[in-house]
Coordinates of C-alpha atoms and ligand atoms in Angstrom, one line a residue:
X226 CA 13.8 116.8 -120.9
X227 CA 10.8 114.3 -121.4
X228 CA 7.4 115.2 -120.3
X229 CA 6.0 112.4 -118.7
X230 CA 2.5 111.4 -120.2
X231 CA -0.4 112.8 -118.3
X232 CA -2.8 109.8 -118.0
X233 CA -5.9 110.0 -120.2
X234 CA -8.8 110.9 -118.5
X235 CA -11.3 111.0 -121.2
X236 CA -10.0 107.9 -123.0
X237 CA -13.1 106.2 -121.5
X238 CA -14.7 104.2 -124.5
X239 CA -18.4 105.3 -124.6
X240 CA -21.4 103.1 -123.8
X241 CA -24.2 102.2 -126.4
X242 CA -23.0 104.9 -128.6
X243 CA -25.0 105.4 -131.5
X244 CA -24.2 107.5 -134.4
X245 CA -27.6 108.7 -136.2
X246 CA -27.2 107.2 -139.8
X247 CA -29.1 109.2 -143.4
X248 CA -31.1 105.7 -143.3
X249 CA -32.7 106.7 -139.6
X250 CA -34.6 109.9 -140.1
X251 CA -36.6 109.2 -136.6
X252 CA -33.3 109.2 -134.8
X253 CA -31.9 112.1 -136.5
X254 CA -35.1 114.2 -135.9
X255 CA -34.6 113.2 -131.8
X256 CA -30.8 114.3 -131.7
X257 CA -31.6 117.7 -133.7
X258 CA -34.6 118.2 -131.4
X259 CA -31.7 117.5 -128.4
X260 CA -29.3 119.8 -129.7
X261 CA -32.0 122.8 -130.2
X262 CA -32.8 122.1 -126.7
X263 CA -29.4 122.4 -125.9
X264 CA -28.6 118.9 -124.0
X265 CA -25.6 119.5 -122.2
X266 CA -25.3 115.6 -121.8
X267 CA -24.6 115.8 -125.5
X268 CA -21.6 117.2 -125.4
X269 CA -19.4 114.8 -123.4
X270 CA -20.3 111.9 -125.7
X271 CA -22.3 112.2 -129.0
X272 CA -21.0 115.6 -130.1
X273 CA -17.0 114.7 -130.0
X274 CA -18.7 111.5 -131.9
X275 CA -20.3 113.4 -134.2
X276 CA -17.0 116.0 -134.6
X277 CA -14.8 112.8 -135.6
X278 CA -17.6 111.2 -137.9
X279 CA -18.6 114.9 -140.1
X280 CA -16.7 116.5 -142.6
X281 CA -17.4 114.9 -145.5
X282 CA -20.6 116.8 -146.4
X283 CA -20.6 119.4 -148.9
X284 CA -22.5 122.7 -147.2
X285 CA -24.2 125.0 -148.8
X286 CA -26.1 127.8 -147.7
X287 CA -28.7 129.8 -149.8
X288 CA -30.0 133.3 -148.2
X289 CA -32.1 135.9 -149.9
X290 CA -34.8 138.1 -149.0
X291 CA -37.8 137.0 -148.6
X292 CA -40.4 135.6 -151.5
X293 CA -37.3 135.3 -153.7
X294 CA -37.7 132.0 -154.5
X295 CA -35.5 130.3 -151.6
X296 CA -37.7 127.4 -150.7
X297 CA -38.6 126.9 -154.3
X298 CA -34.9 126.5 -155.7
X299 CA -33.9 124.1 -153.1
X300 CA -36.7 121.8 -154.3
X301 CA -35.6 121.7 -158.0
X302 CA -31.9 121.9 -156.8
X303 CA -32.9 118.4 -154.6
X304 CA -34.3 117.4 -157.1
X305 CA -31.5 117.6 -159.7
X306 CA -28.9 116.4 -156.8
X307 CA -31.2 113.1 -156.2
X308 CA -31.2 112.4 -160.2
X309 CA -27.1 112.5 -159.9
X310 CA -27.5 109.7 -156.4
X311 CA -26.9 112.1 -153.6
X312 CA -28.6 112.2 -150.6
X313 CA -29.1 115.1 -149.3
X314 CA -30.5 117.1 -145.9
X315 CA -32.0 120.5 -146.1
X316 CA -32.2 122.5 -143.0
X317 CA -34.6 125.8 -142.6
X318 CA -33.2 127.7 -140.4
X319 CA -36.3 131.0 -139.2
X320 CA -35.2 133.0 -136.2
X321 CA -38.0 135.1 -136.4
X322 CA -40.3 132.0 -136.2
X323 CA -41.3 131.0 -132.6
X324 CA -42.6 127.2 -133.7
X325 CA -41.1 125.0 -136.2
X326 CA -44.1 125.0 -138.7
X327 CA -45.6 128.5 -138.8
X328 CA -44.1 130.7 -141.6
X329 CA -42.0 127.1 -142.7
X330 CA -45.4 125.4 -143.8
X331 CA -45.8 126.5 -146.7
X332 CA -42.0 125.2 -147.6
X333 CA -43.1 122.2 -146.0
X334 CA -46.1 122.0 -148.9
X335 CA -43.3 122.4 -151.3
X336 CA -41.1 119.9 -150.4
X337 CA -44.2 117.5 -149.4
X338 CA -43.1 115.4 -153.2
X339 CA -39.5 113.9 -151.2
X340 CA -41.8 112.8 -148.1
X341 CA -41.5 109.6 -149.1
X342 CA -38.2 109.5 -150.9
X343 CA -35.3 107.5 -148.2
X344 CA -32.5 109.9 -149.5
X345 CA -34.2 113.5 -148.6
X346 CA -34.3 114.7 -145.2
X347 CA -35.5 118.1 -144.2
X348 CA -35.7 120.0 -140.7
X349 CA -37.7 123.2 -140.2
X350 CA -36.4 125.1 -136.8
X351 CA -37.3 128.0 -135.2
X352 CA -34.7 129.4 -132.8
X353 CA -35.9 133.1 -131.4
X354 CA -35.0 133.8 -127.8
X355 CA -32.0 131.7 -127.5
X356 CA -29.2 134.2 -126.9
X357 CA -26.3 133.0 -129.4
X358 CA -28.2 130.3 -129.6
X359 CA -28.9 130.1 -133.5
X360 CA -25.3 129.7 -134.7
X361 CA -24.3 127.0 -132.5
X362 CA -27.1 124.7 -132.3
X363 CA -27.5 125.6 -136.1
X364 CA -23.8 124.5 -136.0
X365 CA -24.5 121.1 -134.4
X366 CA -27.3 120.0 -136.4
X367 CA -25.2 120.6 -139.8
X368 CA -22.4 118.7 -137.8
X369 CA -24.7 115.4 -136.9
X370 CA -26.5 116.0 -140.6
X371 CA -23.1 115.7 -142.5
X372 CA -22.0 112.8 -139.6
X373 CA -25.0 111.2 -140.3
X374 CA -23.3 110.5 -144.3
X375 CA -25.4 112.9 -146.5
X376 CA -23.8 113.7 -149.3
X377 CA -25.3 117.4 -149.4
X378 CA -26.3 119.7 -146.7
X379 CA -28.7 123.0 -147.8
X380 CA -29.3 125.7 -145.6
X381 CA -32.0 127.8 -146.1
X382 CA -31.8 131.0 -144.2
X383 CA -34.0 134.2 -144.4
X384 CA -32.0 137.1 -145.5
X385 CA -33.2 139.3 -142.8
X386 CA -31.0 140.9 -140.1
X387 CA -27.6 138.9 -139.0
X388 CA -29.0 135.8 -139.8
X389 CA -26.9 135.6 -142.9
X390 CA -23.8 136.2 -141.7
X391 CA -24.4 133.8 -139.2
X392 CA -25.2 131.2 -141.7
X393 CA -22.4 132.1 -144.1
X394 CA -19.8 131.0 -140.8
X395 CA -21.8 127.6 -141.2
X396 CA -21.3 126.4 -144.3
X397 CA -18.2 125.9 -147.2
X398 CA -20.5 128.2 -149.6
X399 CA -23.0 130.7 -149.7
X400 CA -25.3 131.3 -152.2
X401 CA -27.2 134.7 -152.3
X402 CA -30.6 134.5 -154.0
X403 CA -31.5 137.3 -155.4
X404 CA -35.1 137.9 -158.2
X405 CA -36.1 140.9 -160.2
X406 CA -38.3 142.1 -157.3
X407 CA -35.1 142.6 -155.0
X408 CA -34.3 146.2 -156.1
X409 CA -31.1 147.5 -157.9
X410 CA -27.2 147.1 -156.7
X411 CA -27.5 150.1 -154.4
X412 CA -30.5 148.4 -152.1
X413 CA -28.9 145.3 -152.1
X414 CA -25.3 146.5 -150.8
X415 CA -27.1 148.6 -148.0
X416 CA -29.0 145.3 -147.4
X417 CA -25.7 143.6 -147.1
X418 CA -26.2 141.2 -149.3
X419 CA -23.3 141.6 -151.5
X420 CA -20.3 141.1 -149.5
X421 CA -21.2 137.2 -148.2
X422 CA -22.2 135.8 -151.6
X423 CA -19.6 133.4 -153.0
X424 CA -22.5 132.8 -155.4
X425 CA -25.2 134.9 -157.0
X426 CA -28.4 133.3 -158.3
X427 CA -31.0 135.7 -160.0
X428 CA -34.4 133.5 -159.6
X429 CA -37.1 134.4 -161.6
X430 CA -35.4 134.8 -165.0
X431 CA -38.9 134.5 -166.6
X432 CA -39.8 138.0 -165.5
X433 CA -38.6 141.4 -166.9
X434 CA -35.9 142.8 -164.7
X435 CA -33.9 139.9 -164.0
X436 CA -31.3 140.5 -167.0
X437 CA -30.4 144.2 -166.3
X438 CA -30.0 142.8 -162.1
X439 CA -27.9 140.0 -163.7
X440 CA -25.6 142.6 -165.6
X441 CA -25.5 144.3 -162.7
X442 CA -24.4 141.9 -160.3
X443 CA -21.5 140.9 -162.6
X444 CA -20.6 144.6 -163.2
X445 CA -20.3 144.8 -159.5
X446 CA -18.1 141.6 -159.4
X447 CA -16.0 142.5 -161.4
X448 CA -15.3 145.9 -159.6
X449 CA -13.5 143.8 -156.7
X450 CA -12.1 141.0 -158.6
X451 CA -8.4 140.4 -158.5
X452 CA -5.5 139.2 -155.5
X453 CA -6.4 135.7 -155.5
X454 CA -9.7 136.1 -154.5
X455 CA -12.5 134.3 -155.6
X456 CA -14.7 135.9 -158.0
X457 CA -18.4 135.0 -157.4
X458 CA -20.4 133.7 -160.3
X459 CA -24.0 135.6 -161.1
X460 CA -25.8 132.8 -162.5
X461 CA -29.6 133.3 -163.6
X462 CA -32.3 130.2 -162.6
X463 CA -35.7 129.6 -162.9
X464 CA -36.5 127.9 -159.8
X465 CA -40.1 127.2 -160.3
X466 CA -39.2 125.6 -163.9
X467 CA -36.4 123.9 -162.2
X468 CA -34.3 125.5 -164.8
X469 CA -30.7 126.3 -164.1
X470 CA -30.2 124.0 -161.4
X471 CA -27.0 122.0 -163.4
X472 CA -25.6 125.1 -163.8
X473 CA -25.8 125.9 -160.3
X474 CA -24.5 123.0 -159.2
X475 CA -21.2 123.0 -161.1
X476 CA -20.8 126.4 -159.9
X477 CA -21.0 125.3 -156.3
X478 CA -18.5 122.4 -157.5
X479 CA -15.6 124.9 -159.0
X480 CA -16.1 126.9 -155.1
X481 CA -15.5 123.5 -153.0
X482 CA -12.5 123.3 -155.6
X483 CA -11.4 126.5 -154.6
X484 CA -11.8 125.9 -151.5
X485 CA -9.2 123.0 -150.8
X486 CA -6.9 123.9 -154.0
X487 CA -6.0 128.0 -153.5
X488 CA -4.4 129.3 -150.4
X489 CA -7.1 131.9 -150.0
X490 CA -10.0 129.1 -150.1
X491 CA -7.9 126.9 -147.3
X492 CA -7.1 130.3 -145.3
X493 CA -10.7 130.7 -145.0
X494 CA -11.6 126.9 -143.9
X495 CA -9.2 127.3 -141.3
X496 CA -10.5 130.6 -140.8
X497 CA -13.9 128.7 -139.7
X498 CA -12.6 125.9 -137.7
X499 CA -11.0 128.3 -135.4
X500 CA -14.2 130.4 -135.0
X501 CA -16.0 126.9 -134.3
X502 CA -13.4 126.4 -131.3
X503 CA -14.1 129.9 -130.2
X504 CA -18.0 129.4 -130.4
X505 CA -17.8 126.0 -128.3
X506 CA -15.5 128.2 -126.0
X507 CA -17.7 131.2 -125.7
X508 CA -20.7 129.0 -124.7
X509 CA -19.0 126.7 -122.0
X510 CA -17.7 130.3 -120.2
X511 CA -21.0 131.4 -120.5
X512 CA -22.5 129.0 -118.9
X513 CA -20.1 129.0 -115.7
X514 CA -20.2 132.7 -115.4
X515 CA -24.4 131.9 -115.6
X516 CA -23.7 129.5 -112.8
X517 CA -21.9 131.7 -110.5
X518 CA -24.5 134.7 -111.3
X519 CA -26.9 132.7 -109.5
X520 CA -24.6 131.3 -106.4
X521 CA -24.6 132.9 -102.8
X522 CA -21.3 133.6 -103.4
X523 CA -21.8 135.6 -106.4
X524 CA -24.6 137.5 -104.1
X525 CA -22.2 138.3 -101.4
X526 CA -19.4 139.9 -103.6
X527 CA -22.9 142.1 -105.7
X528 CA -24.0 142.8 -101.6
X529 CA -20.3 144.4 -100.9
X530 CA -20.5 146.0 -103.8
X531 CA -23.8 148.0 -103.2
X532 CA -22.0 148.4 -99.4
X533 CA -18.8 150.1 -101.0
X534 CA -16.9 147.6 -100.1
X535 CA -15.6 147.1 -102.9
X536 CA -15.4 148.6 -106.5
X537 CA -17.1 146.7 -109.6
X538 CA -13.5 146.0 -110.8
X539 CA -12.1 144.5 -107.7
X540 CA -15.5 142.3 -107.6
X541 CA -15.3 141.2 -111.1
X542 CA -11.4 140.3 -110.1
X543 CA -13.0 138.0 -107.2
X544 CA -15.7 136.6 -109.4
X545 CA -13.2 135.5 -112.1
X546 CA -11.2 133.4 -109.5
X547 CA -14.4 131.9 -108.5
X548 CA -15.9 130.5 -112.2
X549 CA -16.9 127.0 -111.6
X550 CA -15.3 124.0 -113.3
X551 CA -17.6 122.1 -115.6
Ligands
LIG250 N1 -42.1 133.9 -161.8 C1 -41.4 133.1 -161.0 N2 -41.8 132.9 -159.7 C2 -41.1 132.1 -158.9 C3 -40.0 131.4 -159.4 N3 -39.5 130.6 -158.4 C4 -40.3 130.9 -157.3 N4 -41.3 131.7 -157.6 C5 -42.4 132.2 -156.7 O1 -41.9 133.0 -155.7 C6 -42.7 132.9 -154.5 C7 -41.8 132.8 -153.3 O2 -41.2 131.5 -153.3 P1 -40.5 130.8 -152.0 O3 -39.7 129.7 -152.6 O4 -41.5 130.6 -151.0 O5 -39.5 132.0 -151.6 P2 -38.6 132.1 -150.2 O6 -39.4 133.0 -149.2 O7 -37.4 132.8 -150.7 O8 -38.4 130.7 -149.7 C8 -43.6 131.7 -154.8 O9 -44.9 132.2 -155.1 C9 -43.0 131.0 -155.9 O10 -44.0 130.3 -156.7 C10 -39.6 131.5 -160.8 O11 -38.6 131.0 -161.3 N5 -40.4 132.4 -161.5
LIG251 MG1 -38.7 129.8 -147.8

């Protein structure tokens, strides 16, 4: 039997859409500033723009405790990728940082040489108190940065609670930054460090320390190596020197490899689209059930259920039939 066509609803061409381009930085900075603000009239028009128009960025995260050299490596790594022609975005993501300067400023300093230069854009933002908030608006302003046709995306992320994991569901690859300073294998797997890294960088190869951590790391690699898995490079830099920075880069370039050529690497990208779809999911039910929290219906079920009316399951039944459509 044929299904007869439903007729499109949303098929609607949009009005005096604009897609932010790498050439408009002002334009970018408002629709990042929209999507940390969470603009819900985003989402019926620019972000299923943006969807369409991204994927053609490579993304790359770089965590690491902090003082290890984070900031300081993406500089010399932008400045190596802007030698080769490649634009690229960097995006500071501090969840512990109330403001969008504050502990970024002195980052901000650092990068204060590409100011001027058409092909570097960089975004400081500070997310605390948005519940879930971080990964998906995080999410979003990768999404309209690689829509926007820069050729390289860098996330720097402190390693410091959840953030990294939440950063390595963001991007293709993860670096882990790690310097002399950062303590021995033992700290680093209690810091849980070790498991996200699809590559290790030791910073600070200048100091004493950084060759035994180096062994280390690879030691450690090599423990859990085998099954079609990738097997993370531990690759030493000096960031301040800007040494090490070709080598990283054709590290990151055998991982994108990876990750379209071996069935393990394509698992895992489809691995992340689906947690994407889940993500959009999980905030759009949230924000209905937040909705009918605050309705007088909502208050007469909670009333009959301080009466004894009711039992919390049997409300919670009536409050799921009564979600709002959005
Ligand atoms: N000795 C040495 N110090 C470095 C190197 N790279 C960065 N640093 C220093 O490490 C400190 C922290 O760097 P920063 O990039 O702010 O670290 P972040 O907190 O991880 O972003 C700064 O004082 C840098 O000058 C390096 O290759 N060798
Ligand atoms: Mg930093």
């Amino acid at each position: 039997m044929k299904r007869k066509k439903a007729p499109k609803k949303s098929a609607r061409p949009v009005q005096n859409l604009e897609l932010p381009t790498w050439q408009s930085k002002a334009t970018l900075a408002r629709l990042l500033s929209r999507i940390e603000a969470r603009d819900l009239t985003l989402r019926k028009t620019l972000l299923p723009a943006l969807a369409k128009a991204s994927g053609n960025a490579r993304t790359v995260g770089i965590t690491g405790p902090p003082g290890v050299g984070k900031s300081t490596m993406i500089a010399s790594l932008v400045g190596h990728l802007r030698k080769a022609g490649k634009t690229v975005a960097v995006l500071a993501v501090d969840p512990s940082s109330p403001f969008t300067g504050g502990a970024l400023l002195g980052d901000r300093v650092r990068m204060q040489e590409y100011a001027l230069d058409a092909g570097v854009f960089i975004r400081s933002s500070g997310t605390r108190g948005h519940t879930g908030g971080v990964a998906l608006s995080t999410r979003e302003c990768l999404m309209a940065l690689d829509a926007a046709g820069f050729d390289v995306v860098l996330v720097e992320s402190a390693g410091v609670g959840q953030t990294e994991w939440d950063i390595r569901k963001l991007v293709q690859t993860t670096v882990v930054l790690l310097g002399p300073e950062s303590g021995d294998g033992i700290q680093l797997m209690k810091a849980g460090l070790m498991e996200i890294a699809d590559v290790f960088v030791v910073n600070k190869a200048d100091l004493p320390g950084s060759d035994r951590l180096l062994a280390e790391l690879r030691a450690w690699v090599e423990g859990g190596a085998g099954g079609g898995h990738w097997i993370p490079p531990a690759l030493p830099v000096q960031a301040q020197a800007g040494r090490g920075m070709e080598e990283l880069w054709k590290a990151l370039e055998t991982h994108a490899k990876f990750l379209t050529e071996s069935p393990t690497g394509r698992d895992r990208q489809r691995d992340a689209r689906r947690l994407e779809l889940l993500e959009i999911l999980e905030e759009r039910l949230a924000e209905r059930l937040s909705i009918l929290w605050k309705s007088a219906k909502a208050r007469k079920v909670a009333a009959d259920l301080t009466d004894r009316v009711i039992d919390p399951y049997a409300a919670a039944d009536r409050l799921e039939r009564l979600l709002p459509r959005t």
